[in-house]
mmCIF file of C-alpha atoms and ligand atoms in Angstrom:
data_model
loop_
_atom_site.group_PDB
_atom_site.id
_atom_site.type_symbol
_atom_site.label_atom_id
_atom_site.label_comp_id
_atom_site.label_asym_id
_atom_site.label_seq_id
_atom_site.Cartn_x
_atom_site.Cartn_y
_atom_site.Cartn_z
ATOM 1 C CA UNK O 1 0.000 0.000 0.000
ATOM 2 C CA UNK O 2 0.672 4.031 -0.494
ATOM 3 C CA UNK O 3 0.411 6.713 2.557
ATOM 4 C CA UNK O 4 0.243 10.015 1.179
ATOM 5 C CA UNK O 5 -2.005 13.097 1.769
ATOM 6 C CA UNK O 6 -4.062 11.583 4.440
ATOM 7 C CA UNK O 7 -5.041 8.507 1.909
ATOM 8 C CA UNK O 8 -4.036 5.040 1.699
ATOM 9 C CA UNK O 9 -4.273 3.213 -1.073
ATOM 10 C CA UNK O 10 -4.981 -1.036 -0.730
ATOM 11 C CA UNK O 11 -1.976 -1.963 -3.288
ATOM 12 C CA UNK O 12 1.300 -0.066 -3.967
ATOM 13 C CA UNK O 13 1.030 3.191 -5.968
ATOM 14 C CA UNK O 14 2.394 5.882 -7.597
ATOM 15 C CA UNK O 15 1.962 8.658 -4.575
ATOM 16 C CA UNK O 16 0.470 11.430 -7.381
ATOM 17 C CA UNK O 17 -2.538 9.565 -7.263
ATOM 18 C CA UNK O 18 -3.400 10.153 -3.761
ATOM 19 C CA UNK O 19 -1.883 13.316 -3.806
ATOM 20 C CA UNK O 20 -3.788 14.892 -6.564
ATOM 21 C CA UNK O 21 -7.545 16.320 -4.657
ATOM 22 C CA UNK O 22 -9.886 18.852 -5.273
ATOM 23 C CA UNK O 23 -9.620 21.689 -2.731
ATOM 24 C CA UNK O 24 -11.791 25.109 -3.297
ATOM 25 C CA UNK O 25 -9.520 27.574 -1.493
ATOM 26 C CA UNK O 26 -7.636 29.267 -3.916
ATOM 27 C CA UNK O 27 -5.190 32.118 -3.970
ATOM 28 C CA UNK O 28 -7.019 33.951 -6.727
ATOM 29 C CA UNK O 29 -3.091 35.024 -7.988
ATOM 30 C CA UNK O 30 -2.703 35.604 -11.858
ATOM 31 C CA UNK O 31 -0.446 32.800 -13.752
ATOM 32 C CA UNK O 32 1.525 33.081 -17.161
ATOM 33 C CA UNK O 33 -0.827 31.688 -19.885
ATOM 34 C CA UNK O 34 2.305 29.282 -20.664
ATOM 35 C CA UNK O 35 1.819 27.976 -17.020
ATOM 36 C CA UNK O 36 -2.164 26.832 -17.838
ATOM 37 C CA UNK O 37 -0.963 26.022 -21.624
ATOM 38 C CA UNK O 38 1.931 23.620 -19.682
ATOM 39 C CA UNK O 39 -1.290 21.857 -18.020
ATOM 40 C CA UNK O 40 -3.302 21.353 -20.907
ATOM 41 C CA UNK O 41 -0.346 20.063 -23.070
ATOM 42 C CA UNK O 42 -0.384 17.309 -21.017
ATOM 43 C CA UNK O 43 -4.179 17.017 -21.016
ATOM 44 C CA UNK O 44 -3.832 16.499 -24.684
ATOM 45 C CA UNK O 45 -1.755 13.575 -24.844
ATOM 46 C CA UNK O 46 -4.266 11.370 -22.767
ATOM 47 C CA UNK O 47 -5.414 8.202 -25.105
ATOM 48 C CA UNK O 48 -8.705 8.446 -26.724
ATOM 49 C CA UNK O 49 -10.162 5.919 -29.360
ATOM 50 C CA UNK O 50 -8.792 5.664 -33.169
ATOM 51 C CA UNK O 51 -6.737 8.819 -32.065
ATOM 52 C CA UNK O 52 -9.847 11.596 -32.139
ATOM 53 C CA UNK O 53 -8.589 13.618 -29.500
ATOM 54 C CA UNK O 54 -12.147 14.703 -29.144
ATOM 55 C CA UNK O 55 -11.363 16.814 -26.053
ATOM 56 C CA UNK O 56 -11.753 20.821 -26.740
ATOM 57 C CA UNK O 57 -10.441 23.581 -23.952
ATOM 58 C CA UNK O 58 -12.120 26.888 -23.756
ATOM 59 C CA UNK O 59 -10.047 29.081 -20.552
ATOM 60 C CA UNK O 60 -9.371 32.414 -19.562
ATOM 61 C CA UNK O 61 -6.728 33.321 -16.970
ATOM 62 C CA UNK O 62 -7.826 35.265 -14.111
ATOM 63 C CA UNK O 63 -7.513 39.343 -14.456
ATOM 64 C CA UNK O 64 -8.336 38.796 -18.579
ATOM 65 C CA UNK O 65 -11.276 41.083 -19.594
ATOM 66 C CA UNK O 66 -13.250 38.035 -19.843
ATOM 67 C CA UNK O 67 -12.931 36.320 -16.834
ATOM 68 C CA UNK O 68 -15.938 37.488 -15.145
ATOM 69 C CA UNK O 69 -17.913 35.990 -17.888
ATOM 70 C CA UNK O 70 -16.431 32.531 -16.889
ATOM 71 C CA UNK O 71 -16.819 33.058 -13.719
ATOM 72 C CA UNK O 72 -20.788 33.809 -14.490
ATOM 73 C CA UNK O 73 -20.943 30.590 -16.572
ATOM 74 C CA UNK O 74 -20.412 28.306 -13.395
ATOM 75 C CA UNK O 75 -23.353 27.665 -10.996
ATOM 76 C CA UNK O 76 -23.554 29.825 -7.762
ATOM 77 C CA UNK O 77 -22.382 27.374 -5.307
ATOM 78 C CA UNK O 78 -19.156 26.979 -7.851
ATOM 79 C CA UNK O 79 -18.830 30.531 -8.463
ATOM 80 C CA UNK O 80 -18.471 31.436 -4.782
ATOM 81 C CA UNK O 81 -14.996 29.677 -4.636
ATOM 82 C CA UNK O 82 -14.093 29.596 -8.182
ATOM 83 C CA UNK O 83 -13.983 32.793 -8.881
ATOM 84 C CA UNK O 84 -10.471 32.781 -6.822
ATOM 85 C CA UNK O 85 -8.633 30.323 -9.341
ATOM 86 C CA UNK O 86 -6.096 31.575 -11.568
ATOM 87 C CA UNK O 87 -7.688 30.318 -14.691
ATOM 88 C CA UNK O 88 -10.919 28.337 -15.300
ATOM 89 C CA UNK O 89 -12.171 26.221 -18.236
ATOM 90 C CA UNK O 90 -14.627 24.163 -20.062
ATOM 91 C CA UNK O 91 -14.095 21.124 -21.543
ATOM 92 C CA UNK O 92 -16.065 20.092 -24.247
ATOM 93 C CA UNK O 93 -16.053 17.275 -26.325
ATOM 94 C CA UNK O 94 -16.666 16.457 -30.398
ATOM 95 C CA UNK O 95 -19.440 13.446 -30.644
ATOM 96 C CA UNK O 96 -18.975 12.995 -34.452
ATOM 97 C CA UNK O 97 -15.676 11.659 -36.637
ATOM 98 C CA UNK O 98 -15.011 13.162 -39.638
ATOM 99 C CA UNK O 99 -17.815 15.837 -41.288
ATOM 100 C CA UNK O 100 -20.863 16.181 -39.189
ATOM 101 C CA UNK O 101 -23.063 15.572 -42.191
ATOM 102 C CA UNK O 102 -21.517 12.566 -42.311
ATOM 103 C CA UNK O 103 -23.472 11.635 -39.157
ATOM 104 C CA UNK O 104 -20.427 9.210 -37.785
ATOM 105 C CA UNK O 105 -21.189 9.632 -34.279
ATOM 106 C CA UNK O 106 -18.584 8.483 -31.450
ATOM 107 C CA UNK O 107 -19.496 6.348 -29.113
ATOM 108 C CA UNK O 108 -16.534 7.177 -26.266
ATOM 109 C CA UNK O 109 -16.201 11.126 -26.772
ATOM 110 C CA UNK O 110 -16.818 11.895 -22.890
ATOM 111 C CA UNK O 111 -14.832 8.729 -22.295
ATOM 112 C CA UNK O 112 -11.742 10.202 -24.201
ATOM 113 C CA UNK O 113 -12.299 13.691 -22.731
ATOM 114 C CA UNK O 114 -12.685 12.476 -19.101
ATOM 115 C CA UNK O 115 -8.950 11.093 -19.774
ATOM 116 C CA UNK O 116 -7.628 14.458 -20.983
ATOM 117 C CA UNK O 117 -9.609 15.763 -17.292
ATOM 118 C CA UNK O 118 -7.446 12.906 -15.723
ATOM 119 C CA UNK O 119 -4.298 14.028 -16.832
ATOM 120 C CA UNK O 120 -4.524 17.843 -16.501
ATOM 121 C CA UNK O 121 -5.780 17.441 -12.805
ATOM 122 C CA UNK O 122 -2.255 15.149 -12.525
ATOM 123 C CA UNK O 123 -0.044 17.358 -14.309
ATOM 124 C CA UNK O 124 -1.638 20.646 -12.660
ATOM 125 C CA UNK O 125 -0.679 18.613 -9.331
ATOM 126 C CA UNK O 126 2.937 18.207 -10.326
ATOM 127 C CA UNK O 127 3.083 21.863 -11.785
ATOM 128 C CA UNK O 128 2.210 23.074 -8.417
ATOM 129 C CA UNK O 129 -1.746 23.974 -8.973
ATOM 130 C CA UNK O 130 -4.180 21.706 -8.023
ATOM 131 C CA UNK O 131 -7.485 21.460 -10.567
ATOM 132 C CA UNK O 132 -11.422 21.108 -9.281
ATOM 133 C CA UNK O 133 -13.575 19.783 -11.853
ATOM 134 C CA UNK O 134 -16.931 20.992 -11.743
ATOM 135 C CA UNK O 135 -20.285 19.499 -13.287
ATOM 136 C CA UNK O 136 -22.154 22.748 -11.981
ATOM 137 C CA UNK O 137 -21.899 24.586 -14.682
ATOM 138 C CA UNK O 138 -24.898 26.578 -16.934
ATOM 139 C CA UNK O 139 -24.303 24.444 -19.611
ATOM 140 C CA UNK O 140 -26.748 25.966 -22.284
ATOM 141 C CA UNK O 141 -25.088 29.729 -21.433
ATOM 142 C CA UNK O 142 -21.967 28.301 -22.151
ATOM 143 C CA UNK O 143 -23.171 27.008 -25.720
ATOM 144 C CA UNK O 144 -24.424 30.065 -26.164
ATOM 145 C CA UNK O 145 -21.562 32.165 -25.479
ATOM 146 C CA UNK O 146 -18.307 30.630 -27.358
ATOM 147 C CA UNK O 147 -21.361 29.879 -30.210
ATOM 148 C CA UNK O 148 -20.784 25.951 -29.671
ATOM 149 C CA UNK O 149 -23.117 23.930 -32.396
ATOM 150 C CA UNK O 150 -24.325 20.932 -32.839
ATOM 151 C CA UNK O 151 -22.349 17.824 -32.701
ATOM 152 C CA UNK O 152 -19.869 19.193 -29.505
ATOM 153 C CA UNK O 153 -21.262 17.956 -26.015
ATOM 154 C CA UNK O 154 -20.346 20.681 -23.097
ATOM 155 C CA UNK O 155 -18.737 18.430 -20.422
ATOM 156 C CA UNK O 156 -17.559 20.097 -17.282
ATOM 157 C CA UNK O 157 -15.619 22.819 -15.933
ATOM 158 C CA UNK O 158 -12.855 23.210 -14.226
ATOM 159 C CA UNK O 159 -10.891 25.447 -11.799
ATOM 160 C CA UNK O 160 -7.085 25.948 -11.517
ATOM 161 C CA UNK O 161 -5.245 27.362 -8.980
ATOM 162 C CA UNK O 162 -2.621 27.481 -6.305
ATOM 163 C CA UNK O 163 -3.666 25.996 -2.747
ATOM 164 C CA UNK O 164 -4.472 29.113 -0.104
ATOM 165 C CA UNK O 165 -5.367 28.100 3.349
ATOM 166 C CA UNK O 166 -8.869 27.247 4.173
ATOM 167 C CA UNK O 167 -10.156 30.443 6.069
ATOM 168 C CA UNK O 168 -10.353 31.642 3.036
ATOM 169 C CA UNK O 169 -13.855 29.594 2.308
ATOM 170 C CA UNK O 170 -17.483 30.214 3.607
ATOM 171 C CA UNK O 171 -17.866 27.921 6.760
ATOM 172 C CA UNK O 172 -19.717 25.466 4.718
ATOM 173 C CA UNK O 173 -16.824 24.822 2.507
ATOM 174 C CA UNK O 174 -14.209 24.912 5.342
ATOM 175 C CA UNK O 175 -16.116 21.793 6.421
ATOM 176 C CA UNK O 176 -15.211 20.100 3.166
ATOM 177 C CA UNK O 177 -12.000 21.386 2.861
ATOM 178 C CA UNK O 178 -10.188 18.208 2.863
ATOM 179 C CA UNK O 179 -8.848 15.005 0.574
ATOM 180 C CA UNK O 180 -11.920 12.290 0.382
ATOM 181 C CA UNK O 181 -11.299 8.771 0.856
ATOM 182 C CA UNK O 182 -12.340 5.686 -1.568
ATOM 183 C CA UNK O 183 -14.843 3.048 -2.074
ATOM 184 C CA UNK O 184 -12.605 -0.558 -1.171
ATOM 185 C CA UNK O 185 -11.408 -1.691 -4.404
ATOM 186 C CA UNK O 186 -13.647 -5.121 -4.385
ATOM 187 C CA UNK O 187 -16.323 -2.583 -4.316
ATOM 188 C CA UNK O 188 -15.305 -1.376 -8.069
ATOM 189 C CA UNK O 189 -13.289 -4.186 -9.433
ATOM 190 C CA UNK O 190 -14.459 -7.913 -10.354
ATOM 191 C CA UNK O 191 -12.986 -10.523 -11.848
ATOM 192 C CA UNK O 192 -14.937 -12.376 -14.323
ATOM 193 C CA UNK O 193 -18.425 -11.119 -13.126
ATOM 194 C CA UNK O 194 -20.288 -7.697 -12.338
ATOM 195 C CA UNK O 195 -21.585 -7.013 -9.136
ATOM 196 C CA UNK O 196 -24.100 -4.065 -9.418
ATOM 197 C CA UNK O 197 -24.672 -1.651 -6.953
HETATM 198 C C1 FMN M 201 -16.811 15.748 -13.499
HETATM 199 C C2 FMN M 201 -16.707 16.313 -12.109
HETATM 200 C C3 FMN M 201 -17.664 17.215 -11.682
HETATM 201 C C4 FMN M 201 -17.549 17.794 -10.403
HETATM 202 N N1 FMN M 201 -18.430 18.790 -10.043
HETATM 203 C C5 FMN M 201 -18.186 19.509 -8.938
HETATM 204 C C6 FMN M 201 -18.909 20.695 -8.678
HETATM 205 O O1 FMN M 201 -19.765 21.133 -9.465
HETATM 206 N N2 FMN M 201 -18.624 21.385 -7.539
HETATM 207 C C7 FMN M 201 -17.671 20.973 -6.658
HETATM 208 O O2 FMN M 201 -17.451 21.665 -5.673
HETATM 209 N N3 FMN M 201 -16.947 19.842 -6.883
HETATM 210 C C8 FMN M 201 -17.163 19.126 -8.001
HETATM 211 N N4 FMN M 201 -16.390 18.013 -8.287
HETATM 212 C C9 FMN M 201 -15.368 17.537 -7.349
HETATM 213 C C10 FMN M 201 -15.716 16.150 -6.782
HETATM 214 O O3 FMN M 201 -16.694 16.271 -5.787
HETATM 215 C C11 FMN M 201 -14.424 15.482 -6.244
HETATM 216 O O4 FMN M 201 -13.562 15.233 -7.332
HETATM 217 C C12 FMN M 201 -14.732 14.157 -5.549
HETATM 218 O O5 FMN M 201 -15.433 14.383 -4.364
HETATM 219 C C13 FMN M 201 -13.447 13.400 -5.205
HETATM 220 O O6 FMN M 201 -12.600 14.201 -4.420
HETATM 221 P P1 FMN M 201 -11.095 14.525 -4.813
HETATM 222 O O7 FMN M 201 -11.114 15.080 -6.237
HETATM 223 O O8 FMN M 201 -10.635 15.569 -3.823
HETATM 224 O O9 FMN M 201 -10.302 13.267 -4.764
HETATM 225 C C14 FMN M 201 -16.498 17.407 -9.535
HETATM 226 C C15 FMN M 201 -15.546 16.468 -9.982
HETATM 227 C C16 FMN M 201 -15.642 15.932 -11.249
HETATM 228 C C17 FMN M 201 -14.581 14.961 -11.724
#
């Protein structure tokens, strides 16, 4: 087993895994663009199937002109915290190969583009900014706003930032403030059968 970060994993592992967590305090400070561009470059060389790379980025840094508009774009609850990252973004995904007319639809887009979410959130950890997906997002606003057609699924957003101390968050959030633990592994992995629940 792994000890790291208050976690404990049941088999030996690499300790970024356990490392790696979603906090909401943030610093708020501004970044380099080539600091967030860094992150997704590593994003973009997750594995997705027959090479689509369906994931798409759409970010803003915090103190651009447009960040307000970002932060607007995430649900209350989100915004409340988020708005103190140093850059946000939305990932959204392509559900089609080749022309859209075609009408070759993908079967694994938010598959692929949950793996690019996988490996920004790790290299954002080793870059020294931890990453908070978010599924609270206005997802139709955002479709509306960056003019997103058909044939692109909005997935998620997510926040990026450096770690400030906790008394920075509402009371409610303090609460939360800290790395969650796992299901047991026999809970999630079978062998030769599938256990539902
Ligand atoms: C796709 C996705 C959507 C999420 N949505 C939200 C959200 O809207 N607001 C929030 O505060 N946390 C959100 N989270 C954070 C999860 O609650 C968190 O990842 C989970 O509890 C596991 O904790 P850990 O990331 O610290 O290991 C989201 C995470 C993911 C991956």
């Amino acid at each position: 087993m792994t000890k790291s970060n208050n976690r404990e994993s049941q088999y030996p592992i690499e300790p970024i895994f356990l490392d790696r967590w979603s906090p909401r305090a943030f610093t708020g400070e501004v970044i380099p663009e080539s600091d967030l561009l860094g992150i997704l470059d590593a994003a973009h060389w997750a594995p997705s199937s027959a090479n689509q790379q369906p994931w798409r980025f759409i970010y803003t840094l915090n103190g651009a002109d447009d960040w307000d508009v970002f932060v607007s774009l995430l649900v209350e609850s989100n915004q409340e915290w988020a708005k103190h990252a140093s850059a946000l973004i939305f990932v959204v995904s392509k559900d089609f190969s080749g022309d859209f007319s075609e009408g070759r639809k993908s079967y694994t887009h938010s598959f692929d583009a949950g793996a690019a979410w996988a490996y920004l959130a790790l290299q954002a950890k080793l870059s020294g900014f931890y990453a908070h997906g978010m599924g609270g997002i206005k997802h139709g606003e955002i479709r509306e706003t960056f003019s997103i057609p058909e044939g692109y699924r909005v997935e998620a957003g997510i926040a990026v930032g450096r770690l400030a101390d906790k008394s920075v968050l509402s009371e409610r959030n303090q609460e939360r403030e800290f790395p969650s633990q796992r299901k047991q592994l026999d809970e999630v992995a079978f062998n030769g059968k599938f256990i539902a629940g």
